[in-house]
PDB file of C-alpha atoms in Angstrom:
ATOM      1  CA  MET A   2      -5.550 -17.915 -13.338  1.00 33.00           C
ATOM      2  CA  THR A   3      -7.412 -14.324 -13.317  1.00 33.00           C
ATOM      3  CA  PRO A   4      -5.907 -11.280 -12.141  1.00 38.00           C
ATOM      4  CA  VAL A   5      -7.656  -9.656  -9.056  1.00 42.00           C
ATOM      5  CA  ASP A   6      -8.656  -6.738 -11.239  1.00 43.00           C
ATOM      6  CA  ARG A   7     -10.013  -8.298 -14.324  1.00 42.00           C
ATOM      7  CA  ALA A   8     -13.121  -9.979 -13.260  1.00 46.00           C
ATOM      8  CA  PRO A   9     -16.158  -8.721 -11.067  1.00 43.00           C
ATOM      9  CA  ASP A  10     -15.381 -11.136  -8.049  1.00 71.00           C
ATOM     10  CA  ALA A  11     -11.883 -11.918  -8.205  1.00 85.00           C
ATOM     11  CA  ALA A  12     -11.133  -9.133  -5.529  1.00 89.00           C
ATOM     12  CA  ASP A  13     -13.942 -11.017  -3.077  1.00 92.00           C
ATOM     13  CA  ARG A  14     -12.457 -14.168  -4.165  1.00 93.00           C
ATOM     14  CA  VAL A  15      -8.866 -13.238  -2.807  1.00 96.00           C
ATOM     15  CA  THR A  16     -10.417 -11.376   0.434  1.00 97.00           C
ATOM     16  CA  GLU A  17     -12.101 -14.489   1.265  1.00 97.00           C
ATOM     17  CA  VAL A  18      -9.043 -16.937   1.121  1.00 98.00           C
ATOM     18  CA  LEU A  19      -6.892 -13.967   2.826  1.00 98.00           C
ATOM     19  CA  ALA A  20      -9.823 -13.885   5.469  1.00 98.00           C
ATOM     20  CA  ARG A  21     -10.614 -17.639   6.154  1.00 98.00           C
ATOM     21  CA  GLY A  22      -7.389 -19.380   4.679  1.00 98.00           C
ATOM     22  CA  GLU A  23      -4.939 -21.339   6.685  1.00 98.00           C
ATOM     23  CA  LEU A  24      -2.123 -18.823   7.444  1.00 98.00           C
ATOM     24  CA  VAL A  25       1.089 -20.222   7.333  1.00 97.00           C
ATOM     25  CA  VAL A  26       4.382 -17.670   7.683  1.00 97.00           C
ATOM     26  CA  HIS A  27       7.379 -18.414   5.712  1.00 95.00           C
ATOM     27  CA  GLY A  28       9.854 -15.659   6.834  1.00 94.00           C
ATOM     28  CA  ARG A  29      10.256 -12.343   7.631  1.00 93.00           C
ATOM     29  CA  LEU A  30      11.194  -9.576   5.015  1.00 89.00           C
ATOM     30  CA  ALA A  31      14.377  -7.960   5.843  1.00 83.00           C
ATOM     31  CA  ASP A  32      14.557  -4.296   6.376  1.00 79.00           C
ATOM     32  CA  ALA A  33      11.299  -3.531   7.359  1.00 82.00           C
ATOM     33  CA  SER A  34      10.850  -0.880  10.243  1.00 85.00           C
ATOM     34  CA  ASN A  35       7.909  -3.272  11.555  1.00 92.00           C
ATOM     35  CA  ALA A  36       7.380  -6.631  11.462  1.00 94.00           C
ATOM     36  CA  VAL A  37       6.293  -7.882   8.066  1.00 96.00           C
ATOM     37  CA  LEU A  38       6.229 -11.348   7.549  1.00 96.00           C
ATOM     38  CA  TYR A  39       5.693 -13.251   4.041  1.00 97.00           C
ATOM     39  CA  ALA A  40       2.946 -15.864   4.133  1.00 97.00           C
ATOM     40  CA  THR A  41       0.536 -17.768   2.311  1.00 97.00           C
ATOM     41  CA  ALA A  42      -3.128 -18.317   2.817  1.00 98.00           C
ATOM     42  CA  THR A  43      -4.925 -21.516   1.651  1.00 98.00           C
ATOM     43  CA  LEU A  44      -8.287 -22.191   1.739  1.00 97.00           C
ATOM     44  CA  GLY A  45      -9.772 -25.779   0.149  1.00 96.00           C
ATOM     45  CA  ASP A  46      -7.770 -25.787  -3.717  1.00 95.00           C
ATOM     46  CA  ARG A  47      -7.121 -22.062  -3.410  1.00 96.00           C
ATOM     47  CA  ARG A  48      -3.950 -20.280  -2.119  1.00 96.00           C
ATOM     48  CA  VAL A  49      -2.527 -16.633  -2.036  1.00 96.00           C
ATOM     49  CA  ARG A  50       0.649 -15.159  -1.425  1.00 96.00           C
ATOM     50  CA  CYS A  51       0.367 -12.400   0.899  1.00 97.00           C
ATOM     51  CA  VAL A  52       2.000  -9.911   3.770  1.00 97.00           C
ATOM     52  CA  TYR A  53       0.989 -10.341   7.396  1.00 98.00           C
ATOM     53  CA  LYS A  54       1.620  -7.661   9.569  1.00 98.00           C
ATOM     54  CA  PRO A  55       0.772  -8.565  12.882  1.00 98.00           C
ATOM     55  CA  VAL A  56      -0.089  -5.629  15.583  1.00 97.00           C
ATOM     56  CA  ALA A  57       2.299  -6.836  17.809  1.00 96.00           C
ATOM     57  CA  GLY A  58       5.098  -5.908  15.843  1.00 96.00           C
ATOM     58  CA  GLU A  59       4.177  -2.562  15.311  1.00 96.00           C
ATOM     59  CA  ARG A  60       6.652   0.068  16.623  1.00 94.00           C
ATOM     60  CA  PRO A  61       5.004   2.910  18.491  1.00 95.00           C
ATOM     61  CA  LEU A  62       5.007   5.856  16.490  1.00 94.00           C
ATOM     62  CA  TRP A  63       4.499   9.406  18.383  1.00 94.00           C
ATOM     63  CA  ASP A  64       1.914  10.609  16.419  1.00 93.00           C
ATOM     64  CA  PHE A  65      -0.223   7.561  15.881  1.00 96.00           C
ATOM     65  CA  PRO A  66      -2.258   5.412  18.620  1.00 96.00           C
ATOM     66  CA  ASP A  67      -0.318   2.566  19.228  1.00 96.00           C
ATOM     67  CA  GLY A  68      -1.460  -0.947  17.842  1.00 97.00           C
ATOM     68  CA  THR A  69      -3.547   1.116  14.737  1.00 97.00           C
ATOM     69  CA  LEU A  70      -1.487   0.448  11.925  1.00 98.00           C
ATOM     70  CA  ALA A  71      -3.015  -2.798  10.316  1.00 98.00           C
ATOM     71  CA  ARG A  72      -6.411  -1.247  10.806  1.00 98.00           C
ATOM     72  CA  ARG A  73      -5.570   1.908   8.800  1.00 98.00           C
ATOM     73  CA  GLU A  74      -3.830  -0.256   6.063  1.00 98.00           C
ATOM     74  CA  VAL A  75      -7.616  -2.200   5.858  1.00 98.00           C
ATOM     75  CA  ALA A  76      -9.377   1.158   5.635  1.00 98.00           C
ATOM     76  CA  ALA A  77      -6.977   2.430   2.857  1.00 98.00           C
ATOM     77  CA  TYR A  78      -8.253  -0.893   1.072  1.00 98.00           C
ATOM     78  CA  GLU A  79     -11.831  -0.081   1.719  1.00 98.00           C
ATOM     79  CA  VAL A  80     -11.942   3.559   0.834  1.00 98.00           C
ATOM     80  CA  CYS A  81      -9.771   2.493  -2.360  1.00 98.00           C
ATOM     81  CA  ARG A  82     -12.607   0.004  -3.363  1.00 97.00           C
ATOM     82  CA  ALA A  83     -15.220   2.791  -2.623  1.00 98.00           C
ATOM     83  CA  LEU A  84     -13.810   4.756  -5.132  1.00 98.00           C
ATOM     84  CA  GLY A  85     -13.815   2.311  -7.917  1.00 97.00           C
ATOM     85  CA  TRP A  86     -10.412   1.894  -8.256  1.00 97.00           C
ATOM     86  CA  GLN A  87      -8.068  -0.989  -7.777  1.00 96.00           C
ATOM     87  CA  LEU A  88      -4.939   0.512  -6.535  1.00 98.00           C
ATOM     88  CA  VAL A  89      -4.728  -0.925  -3.246  1.00 98.00           C
ATOM     89  CA  PRO A  90      -4.011  -4.888  -2.909  1.00 97.00           C
ATOM     90  CA  PRO A  91      -7.085  -6.811  -1.199  1.00 98.00           C
ATOM     91  CA  THR A  92      -6.423  -6.249   2.146  1.00 98.00           C
ATOM     92  CA  VAL A  93      -8.399  -7.762   5.459  1.00 98.00           C
ATOM     93  CA  LEU A  94      -7.939  -7.809   9.324  1.00 98.00           C
ATOM     94  CA  ARG A  95      -7.139 -11.230  10.659  1.00 98.00           C
ATOM     95  CA  ASP A  96      -6.321 -13.224  13.510  1.00 98.00           C
ATOM     96  CA  GLY A  97      -2.682 -15.014  12.712  1.00 97.00           C
ATOM     97  CA  PRO A  98       0.318 -17.034  14.217  1.00 97.00           C
ATOM     98  CA  TYR A  99       1.732 -13.836  15.918  1.00 97.00           C
ATOM     99  CA  GLY A 100      -2.274 -12.633  16.879  1.00 97.00           C
ATOM    100  CA  GLU A 101      -4.609  -9.782  15.067  1.00 98.00           C
ATOM    101  CA  GLY A 102      -2.931  -8.493  12.207  1.00 98.00           C
ATOM    102  CA  MET A 103      -2.947  -7.097   8.360  1.00 98.00           C
ATOM    103  CA  CYS A 104      -3.124  -9.550   5.779  1.00 98.00           C
ATOM    104  CA  GLN A 105      -2.597  -8.349   2.379  1.00 98.00           C
ATOM    105  CA  LEU A 106      -2.057 -10.003  -1.184  1.00 97.00           C
ATOM    106  CA  TRP A 107       1.598  -9.884  -2.202  1.00 97.00           C
ATOM    107  CA  ILE A 108       1.901  -8.508  -5.589  1.00 94.00           C
ATOM    108  CA  GLY A 109       4.931  -9.362  -7.654  1.00 87.00           C
ATOM    109  CA  PRO A 110       7.345 -12.436  -7.824  1.00 83.00           C
ATOM    110  CA  GLY A 111       7.381 -14.256  -4.229  1.00 78.00           C
ATOM    111  CA  PRO A 112      10.507 -13.554  -2.314  1.00 78.00           C
ATOM    112  CA  HIS A 113      13.062 -16.465  -1.724  1.00 69.00           C
ATOM    113  CA  VAL A 114      12.949 -18.095   1.611  1.00 60.00           C
ATOM    114  CA  PRO A 115      16.274 -19.867   2.449  1.00 55.00           C
ATOM    115  CA  ASP A 116      17.015 -23.600   3.129  1.00 44.00           C
ATOM    116  CA  THR A 117      13.053 -23.978   4.246  1.00 40.00           C
ATOM    117  CA  ASP A 118      10.240 -25.228   1.896  1.00 40.00           C
ATOM    118  CA  PRO A 119       7.308 -23.301   1.069  1.00 39.00           C
ATOM    119  CA  ASP A 120       4.932 -25.000   2.747  1.00 39.00           C
ATOM    120  CA  THR A 121       6.706 -25.056   6.155  1.00 32.00           C
ATOM    121  CA  ASP A 122       5.998 -22.718   8.761  1.00 35.00           C
ATOM    122  CA  ALA A 123       9.163 -20.530   9.445  1.00 33.00           C
ATOM    123  CA  SER A 124       8.569 -20.582  12.904  1.00 35.00           C
ATOM    124  CA  ASP A 125       9.065 -24.551  13.177  1.00 32.00           C
ATOM    125  CA  THR A 126      12.502 -24.426  11.268  1.00 26.00           C
ATOM    126  CA  ASP A 127      15.882 -24.619  12.709  1.00 27.00           C
ATOM    127  CA  ALA A 128      16.573 -21.200  14.943  1.00 22.00           C
ATOM    128  CA  SER A 129      20.445 -21.549  14.024  1.00 24.00           C
ATOM    129  CA  ASN A 130      19.555 -20.356  10.566  1.00 26.00           C
ATOM    130  CA  ALA A 131      17.504 -17.346  11.643  1.00 26.00           C
ATOM    131  CA  ASP A 132      18.490 -13.823  11.995  1.00 30.00           C
ATOM    132  CA  THR A 133      15.587 -12.483  12.695  1.00 30.00           C
ATOM    133  CA  SER A 134      12.302 -12.907  15.392  1.00 39.00           C
ATOM    134  CA  ALA A 135       8.875 -12.382  15.141  1.00 41.00           C
ATOM    135  CA  ALA A 136       6.360 -10.269  16.929  1.00 43.00           C
ATOM    136  CA  ASP A 137       6.100 -12.750  19.866  1.00 42.00           C
ATOM    137  CA  GLY A 138      10.119 -13.576  19.703  1.00 41.00           C
ATOM    138  CA  ARG A 139       9.661 -17.017  17.654  1.00 41.00           C
ATOM    139  CA  GLU A 140      11.873 -17.222  15.185  1.00 44.00           C
ATOM    140  CA  THR A 141      11.334 -16.675  11.530  1.00 50.00           C
ATOM    141  CA  ARG A 142      13.955 -16.581   8.381  1.00 57.00           C
ATOM    142  CA  ASP A 143      14.959 -13.613   6.453  1.00 62.00           C
ATOM    143  CA  VAL A 144      13.121 -13.738   3.047  1.00 57.00           C
ATOM    144  CA  ARG A 145      14.860 -11.781  -0.406  1.00 52.00           C
ATOM    145  CA  ASP A 146      12.661 -10.792  -3.470  1.00 48.00           C
ATOM    146  CA  THR A 147      12.964 -13.269  -5.984  1.00 40.00           C
ATOM    147  CA  ASP A 148      10.476 -15.136  -8.861  1.00 40.00           C
ATOM    148  CA  GLU A 149      10.002 -18.531  -6.704  1.00 42.00           C
ATOM    149  CA  GLU A 150       6.293 -19.217  -6.030  1.00 44.00           C
ATOM    150  CA  PRO A 151       5.115 -21.590  -3.219  1.00 43.00           C
ATOM    151  CA  GLY A 152       4.322 -24.881  -4.465  1.00 43.00           C
ATOM    152  CA  GLY A 153       1.159 -26.733  -3.682  1.00 44.00           C
ATOM    153  CA  PRO A 154      -2.521 -25.803  -4.724  1.00 50.00           C
ATOM    154  CA  GLU A 155      -3.069 -22.910  -7.569  1.00 50.00           C
ATOM    155  CA  THR A 156      -1.792 -19.652  -6.511  1.00 53.00           C
ATOM    156  CA  GLU A 157      -4.129 -16.681  -7.088  1.00 60.00           C
ATOM    157  CA  GLY A 158      -3.166 -13.010  -7.446  1.00 59.00           C
ATOM    158  CA  PRO A 159      -1.802 -10.579 -10.014  1.00 59.00           C
ATOM    159  CA  GLU A 160       0.339 -12.576 -13.197  1.00 49.00           C
ATOM    160  CA  THR A 161       4.005 -10.948 -13.592  1.00 43.00           C
ATOM    161  CA  ASP A 162       7.199 -11.873 -15.677  1.00 41.00           C
ATOM    162  CA  GLU A 163      10.387 -11.856 -15.098  1.00 41.00           C
ATOM    163  CA  ASP A 164      11.120  -8.616 -16.775  1.00 43.00           C
ATOM    164  CA  GLY A 165       8.845  -6.766 -14.986  1.00 42.00           C
ATOM    165  CA  HIS A 166       8.354  -3.349 -14.692  1.00 54.00           C
ATOM    166  CA  GLY A 167       9.891  -0.967 -12.060  1.00 74.00           C
ATOM    167  CA  VAL A 168       9.729   2.195  -9.997  1.00 79.00           C
ATOM    168  CA  GLY A 169      11.965   3.810 -12.752  1.00 80.00           C
ATOM    169  CA  GLU A 170       9.228   4.208 -15.274  1.00 89.00           C
ATOM    170  CA  LEU A 171       7.185   6.360 -12.729  1.00 95.00           C
ATOM    171  CA  LEU A 172      10.200   8.252 -10.657  1.00 94.00           C
ATOM    172  CA  ALA A 173      13.428   9.852 -11.794  1.00 92.00           C
ATOM    173  CA  LEU A 174      16.262  11.883 -10.755  1.00 91.00           C
ATOM    174  CA  VAL A 175      17.176  14.202 -13.734  1.00 92.00           C
ATOM    175  CA  ASP A 176      20.186  16.184 -14.099  1.00 91.00           C
ATOM    176  CA  ALA A 177      17.832  19.192 -15.637  1.00 91.00           C
ATOM    177  CA  GLU A 178      16.091  22.582 -14.895  1.00 91.00           C
ATOM    178  CA  SER A 179      12.953  21.170 -16.032  1.00 94.00           C
ATOM    179  CA  PRO A 180      11.053  17.769 -16.613  1.00 94.00           C
ATOM    180  CA  GLU A 181      10.985  16.654 -20.178  1.00 95.00           C
ATOM    181  CA  PRO A 182       7.614  15.938 -21.478  1.00 96.00           C
ATOM    182  CA  GLY A 183       5.326  13.365 -20.016  1.00 96.00           C
ATOM    183  CA  TRP A 184       6.722  13.795 -16.731  1.00 97.00           C
ATOM    184  CA  ARG A 185       5.843  16.391 -13.598  1.00 97.00           C
ATOM    185  CA  ALA A 186       8.646  18.079 -11.678  1.00 95.00           C
ATOM    186  CA  VAL A 187       7.974  17.368  -7.850  1.00 94.00           C
ATOM    187  CA  VAL A 188      11.356  19.094  -6.165  1.00 91.00           C
ATOM    188  CA  ARG A 189      15.221  19.505  -6.417  1.00 89.00           C
ATOM    189  CA  ALA A 190      16.772  16.910  -4.282  1.00 83.00           C
ATOM    190  CA  GLN A 191      20.566  16.542  -3.084  1.00 79.00           C
ATOM    191  CA  VAL A 192      22.487  13.574  -4.105  1.00 78.00           C
ATOM    192  CA  ASP A 193      26.040  12.212  -4.267  1.00 76.00           C
ATOM    193  CA  ASP A 194      28.963  14.607  -3.950  1.00 75.00           C
ATOM    194  CA  GLY A 195      26.562  17.841  -2.998  1.00 78.00           C
ATOM    195  CA  ARG A 196      25.039  17.960  -6.725  1.00 85.00           C
ATOM    196  CA  THR A 197      21.493  18.232  -6.843  1.00 89.00           C
ATOM    197  CA  ALA A 198      19.091  16.664  -9.328  1.00 91.00           C
ATOM    198  CA  LEU A 199      15.275  17.296 -10.154  1.00 93.00           C
ATOM    199  CA  LEU A 200      12.824  14.477  -9.014  1.00 93.00           C
ATOM    200  CA  VAL A 201      10.366  14.147 -11.269  1.00 95.00           C
ATOM    201  CA  HIS A 202       7.501  11.650 -11.579  1.00 96.00           C
ATOM    202  CA  ALA A 203       5.446  10.412 -14.577  1.00 97.00           C
ATOM    203  CA  ASP A 204       2.241  12.672 -16.025  1.00 97.00           C
ATOM    204  CA  ASP A 205       0.312   9.353 -15.471  1.00 97.00           C
ATOM    205  CA  GLU A 206      -3.218   8.637 -15.287  1.00 97.00           C
ATOM    206  CA  ARG A 207      -2.686   5.743 -12.476  1.00 97.00           C
ATOM    207  CA  LEU A 208      -0.481   8.199 -10.490  1.00 97.00           C
ATOM    208  CA  ARG A 209      -3.228  11.114 -10.912  1.00 98.00           C
ATOM    209  CA  ARG A 210      -5.876   8.568  -9.347  1.00 98.00           C
ATOM    210  CA  LEU A 211      -3.077   7.624  -6.514  1.00 98.00           C
ATOM    211  CA  ALA A 212      -2.713  11.193  -5.732  1.00 98.00           C
ATOM    212  CA  ALA A 213      -6.048  11.554  -4.977  1.00 98.00           C
ATOM    213  CA  LEU A 214      -6.111   8.517  -3.414  1.00 98.00           C
ATOM    214  CA  ASP A 215      -3.619   9.810  -1.094  1.00 98.00           C
ATOM    215  CA  ALA A 216      -5.094  13.286  -0.045  1.00 98.00           C
ATOM    216  CA  VAL A 217      -8.133  11.427   0.800  1.00 98.00           C
ATOM    217  CA  ILE A 218      -6.669   8.918   3.401  1.00 98.00           C
ATOM    218  CA  ASN A 219      -4.059  11.690   4.364  1.00 98.00           C
ATOM    219  CA  ASN A 220      -1.374   9.425   3.197  1.00 98.00           C
ATOM    220  CA  ALA A 221       2.041  10.468   5.389  1.00 96.00           C
ATOM    221  CA  ASP A 222       4.429   8.467   3.647  1.00 94.00           C
ATOM    222  CA  ARG A 223       3.984   7.994  -0.174  1.00 95.00           C
ATOM    223  CA  LYS A 224       8.000   6.618  -0.972  1.00 92.00           C
ATOM    224  CA  GLY A 225       8.722   5.532  -4.211  1.00 91.00           C
ATOM    225  CA  GLY A 226       9.082   1.956  -2.970  1.00 91.00           C
ATOM    226  CA  HIS A 227       5.663   2.068  -1.982  1.00 94.00           C
ATOM    227  CA  LEU A 228       4.444   2.068  -5.612  1.00 95.00           C
ATOM    228  CA  LEU A 229       4.557  -1.813  -7.326  1.00 95.00           C
ATOM    229  CA  PRO A 230       4.100  -1.518 -11.292  1.00 95.00           C
ATOM    230  CA  LEU A 231       3.172  -4.725 -12.795  1.00 93.00           C
ATOM    231  CA  PRO A 232       3.791  -5.211 -16.552  1.00 92.00           C
ATOM    232  CA  ASP A 233       0.577  -5.199 -17.658  1.00 91.00           C
ATOM    233  CA  GLY A 234       0.005  -2.029 -16.815  1.00 93.00           C
ATOM    234  CA  ARG A 235      -1.430  -2.178 -13.507  1.00 94.00           C
ATOM    235  CA  LEU A 236      -0.167  -0.329 -10.633  1.00 96.00           C
ATOM    236  CA  TYR A 237      -0.670  -1.235  -6.766  1.00 97.00           C
ATOM    237  CA  GLY A 238       0.200   1.406  -3.909  1.00 97.00           C
ATOM    238  CA  ILE A 239       1.364  -0.478  -0.580  1.00 97.00           C
ATOM    239  CA  ASP A 240       2.323   0.468   3.007  1.00 96.00           C
ATOM    240  CA  HIS A 241      -0.915   2.714   4.201  1.00 98.00           C
ATOM    241  CA  GLY A 242      -0.174   2.340   7.881  1.00 97.00           C
ATOM    242  CA  VAL A 243       0.296   5.912   8.868  1.00 97.00           C
ATOM    243  CA  THR A 244      -2.876   7.438   7.245  1.00 98.00           C
ATOM    244  CA  PHE A 245      -6.408   8.657   8.112  1.00 98.00           C
ATOM    245  CA  HIS A 246      -4.782  11.086  10.905  1.00 98.00           C
ATOM    246  CA  THR A 247      -7.046  13.862  11.891  1.00 97.00           C
ATOM    247  CA  GLU A 248      -4.408  16.615  11.012  1.00 95.00           C
ATOM    248  CA  ASP A 249      -2.657  17.325   7.652  1.00 95.00           C
ATOM    249  CA  LYS A 250       0.082  14.710   7.486  1.00 95.00           C
ATOM    250  CA  LEU A 251       0.162  14.605   3.515  1.00 96.00           C
ATOM    251  CA  ARG A 252       3.708  13.705   2.489  1.00 96.00           C
ATOM    252  CA  THR A 253       4.333  12.025  -0.962  1.00 96.00           C
ATOM    253  CA  LEU A 254       6.420  12.147  -3.926  1.00 95.00           C
ATOM    254  CA  LEU A 255       3.319  12.719  -6.161  1.00 97.00           C
ATOM    255  CA  TRP A 256       3.361  16.780  -5.991  1.00 96.00           C
ATOM    256  CA  GLY A 257       3.670  17.166  -9.432  1.00 97.00           C
ATOM    257  CA  TRP A 258      -0.174  17.936 -10.140  1.00 98.00           C
ATOM    258  CA  ALA A 259      -0.634  20.337  -6.856  1.00 97.00           C
ATOM    259  CA  GLY A 260      -2.758  23.242  -7.401  1.00 97.00           C
ATOM    260  CA  GLU A 261      -4.065  21.934 -10.576  1.00 98.00           C
ATOM    261  CA  PRO A 262      -7.921  21.150 -11.504  1.00 98.00           C
ATOM    262  CA  MET A 263      -8.504  17.265 -10.877  1.00 98.00           C
ATOM    263  CA  PRO A 264      -9.663  15.065 -13.982  1.00 97.00           C
ATOM    264  CA  GLU A 265     -13.568  14.552 -14.040  1.00 98.00           C
ATOM    265  CA  PRO A 266     -13.217  10.865 -13.681  1.00 98.00           C
ATOM    266  CA  VAL A 267     -11.089  11.547 -10.412  1.00 98.00           C
ATOM    267  CA  LEU A 268     -13.985  13.925  -9.410  1.00 98.00           C
ATOM    268  CA  ALA A 269     -16.591  11.374 -10.054  1.00 98.00           C
ATOM    269  CA  ALA A 270     -15.155   8.742  -7.930  1.00 98.00           C
ATOM    270  CA  LEU A 271     -15.021  11.234  -5.248  1.00 98.00           C
ATOM    271  CA  ARG A 272     -18.664  12.099  -5.203  1.00 98.00           C
ATOM    272  CA  GLY A 273     -19.171   8.434  -5.079  1.00 98.00           C
ATOM    273  CA  LEU A 274     -17.042   8.166  -2.164  1.00 98.00           C
ATOM    274  CA  LEU A 275     -18.480  11.027  -0.334  1.00 98.00           C
ATOM    275  CA  ALA A 276     -22.135   9.569  -0.908  1.00 98.00           C
ATOM    276  CA  GLU A 277     -21.162   6.027   0.904  1.00 98.00           C
ATOM    277  CA  LEU A 278     -19.469   8.209   3.886  1.00 98.00           C
ATOM    278  CA  ALA A 279     -23.079   9.422   4.766  1.00 98.00           C
ATOM    279  CA  ASP A 280     -24.371   8.134   8.231  1.00 97.00           C
ATOM    280  CA  GLY A 281     -25.914   4.691   8.123  1.00 96.00           C
ATOM    281  CA  ARG A 282     -23.825   3.604   4.885  1.00 97.00           C
ATOM    282  CA  PRO A 283     -22.057   0.231   4.721  1.00 98.00           C
ATOM    283  CA  LEU A 284     -18.770   1.727   4.141  1.00 98.00           C
ATOM    284  CA  LEU A 285     -18.975   4.318   6.953  1.00 98.00           C
ATOM    285  CA  VAL A 286     -20.000   1.491   9.135  1.00 98.00           C
ATOM    286  CA  ARG A 287     -17.161  -0.427   8.470  1.00 98.00           C
ATOM    287  CA  LEU A 288     -14.736   2.411   8.431  1.00 98.00           C
ATOM    288  CA  ARG A 289     -16.092   2.840  12.406  1.00 98.00           C
ATOM    289  CA  GLU A 290     -14.806  -0.703  13.156  1.00 98.00           C
ATOM    290  CA  LEU A 291     -11.367   0.281  12.202  1.00 98.00           C
ATOM    291  CA  LEU A 292     -10.940   4.056  12.546  1.00 98.00           C
ATOM    292  CA  SER A 293     -11.494   6.155  15.348  1.00 98.00           C
ATOM    293  CA  GLU A 294     -14.947   8.687  15.211  1.00 98.00           C
ATOM    294  CA  GLY A 295     -12.785  11.557  14.659  1.00 98.00           C
ATOM    295  CA  GLU A 296     -10.643   9.793  11.872  1.00 98.00           C
ATOM    296  CA  CYS A 297     -14.087   8.848   9.830  1.00 98.00           C
ATOM    297  CA  GLN A 298     -15.111  12.535  10.614  1.00 98.00           C
ATOM    298  CA  ALA A 299     -12.006  13.933   8.933  1.00 98.00           C
ATOM    299  CA  LEU A 300     -12.036  11.582   5.850  1.00 98.00           C
ATOM    300  CA  ARG A 301     -15.531  12.907   4.952  1.00 98.00           C
ATOM    301  CA  ALA A 302     -14.160  16.554   5.336  1.00 98.00           C
ATOM    302  CA  ARG A 303     -11.147  16.148   3.000  1.00 98.00           C
ATOM    303  CA  THR A 304     -13.395  14.408   0.725  1.00 98.00           C
ATOM    304  CA  ALA A 305     -15.702  17.171   0.552  1.00 98.00           C
ATOM    305  CA  THR A 306     -12.941  19.937   0.517  1.00 98.00           C
ATOM    306  CA  LEU A 307     -11.256  18.173  -2.482  1.00 98.00           C
ATOM    307  CA  LEU A 308     -14.592  18.188  -4.275  1.00 98.00           C
ATOM    308  CA  ARG A 309     -15.585  21.918  -3.645  1.00 98.00           C
ATOM    309  CA  THR A 310     -11.759  23.014  -4.872  1.00 98.00           C
ATOM    310  CA  GLY A 311     -12.018  20.526  -7.268  1.00 98.00           C
ATOM    311  CA  ARG A 312      -8.041  20.448  -7.654  1.00 98.00           C
ATOM    312  CA  TYR A 313      -5.369  18.440  -5.978  1.00 98.00           C
ATOM    313  CA  PRO A 314      -3.861  19.928  -2.732  1.00 97.00           C
ATOM    314  CA  ARG A 315      -0.655  21.789  -2.373  1.00 95.00           C
ATOM    315  CA  PRO A 316       1.994  21.123   0.327  1.00 93.00           C
ATOM    316  CA  GLY A 317       0.408  22.602   3.900  1.00 83.00           C
ATOM    317  CA  GLY A 318       3.763  23.997   5.337  1.00 76.00           C
ATOM    318  CA  GLU A 319       3.330  22.441   8.733  1.00 74.00           C
ATOM    319  CA  TRP A 320       4.595  19.312   8.140  1.00 73.00           C
ATOM    320  CA  PRO A 321       7.707  17.601   5.748  1.00 83.00           C
ATOM    321  CA  ALA A 322       6.015  17.280   2.162  1.00 91.00           C
ATOM    322  CA  ILE A 323       8.620  14.724   0.957  1.00 90.00           C
ATOM    323  CA  PRO A 324       9.307  11.447   2.592  1.00 88.00           C
ATOM    324  CA  TRP A 325      12.603  10.416   3.466  1.00 77.00           C
ATOM    325  CA  PRO A 326      14.433   8.498   2.032  1.00 75.00           C
ATOM    326  CA  ILE A 327      12.559   9.148  -1.266  1.00 74.00           C
ATOM    327  CA  LEU A 328      12.655   5.336  -2.093  1.00 65.00           C
TER     328      LEU A 328
END
């Protein structure tokens, strides 16, 4: 099995399965604000575990148009690929059991689906054991994280081990006035019993790239739980539904480099992206299928501004800069 970012065509193979494979839903992830369904997509002898978020299961937001979150997630993947980075799992827009939605490669150990075979459609299982409903009202089961994988054909995707690495290697709350070497201060946060602690994140090259990506796509919700580090050193960011707004909405935990110069490799990636956002280029053609014209123009303007300043942005002041809850 080849991880998705170890061979030039690996991501394309995964997106083909995600886009064209038979999509079977096994359950709904508990505690998600929108409908987030655990599924598998199978094409011939290839199978991938995935997350399926149907548009019909999106809750309305006051500041984003209804029914657009799935397309924004796909746009985030397209922009990340154009930057030359593998920070967003392969993501496609497709039809599924509950209508059009975003389908994204599952990262990490698979969840446990109680009392059902992984190859059984959750909508066909006994409804008396289900406690959540899918987008169109059909019953699905809650699923929770475990290391279980679906049986059947070979499952493609990132390799993981049981030990895994957690968000704790990237984010921490520390009882100190300043961060230790290798960490960056973000903000003082209130914790239990009225105490305060210093929120810090790792001074990590992967996070530097992710912070730049968030600035480009105007990510309004970079929580700690949206960071998925793997034992082999790879890092993925997920949940990019509230992105690409025309107004400044950047809300993130990765403010440790605010106002500082971006590394040259990051600036080189931004120069390449700006070239691909020119009229007539395939990337812009694709993004116009996913975003409004105003959002595409704002994306191009943000990228140009980052290149002009050469620095990570600072909090704007008109929008809460830190997401809550932090994780």
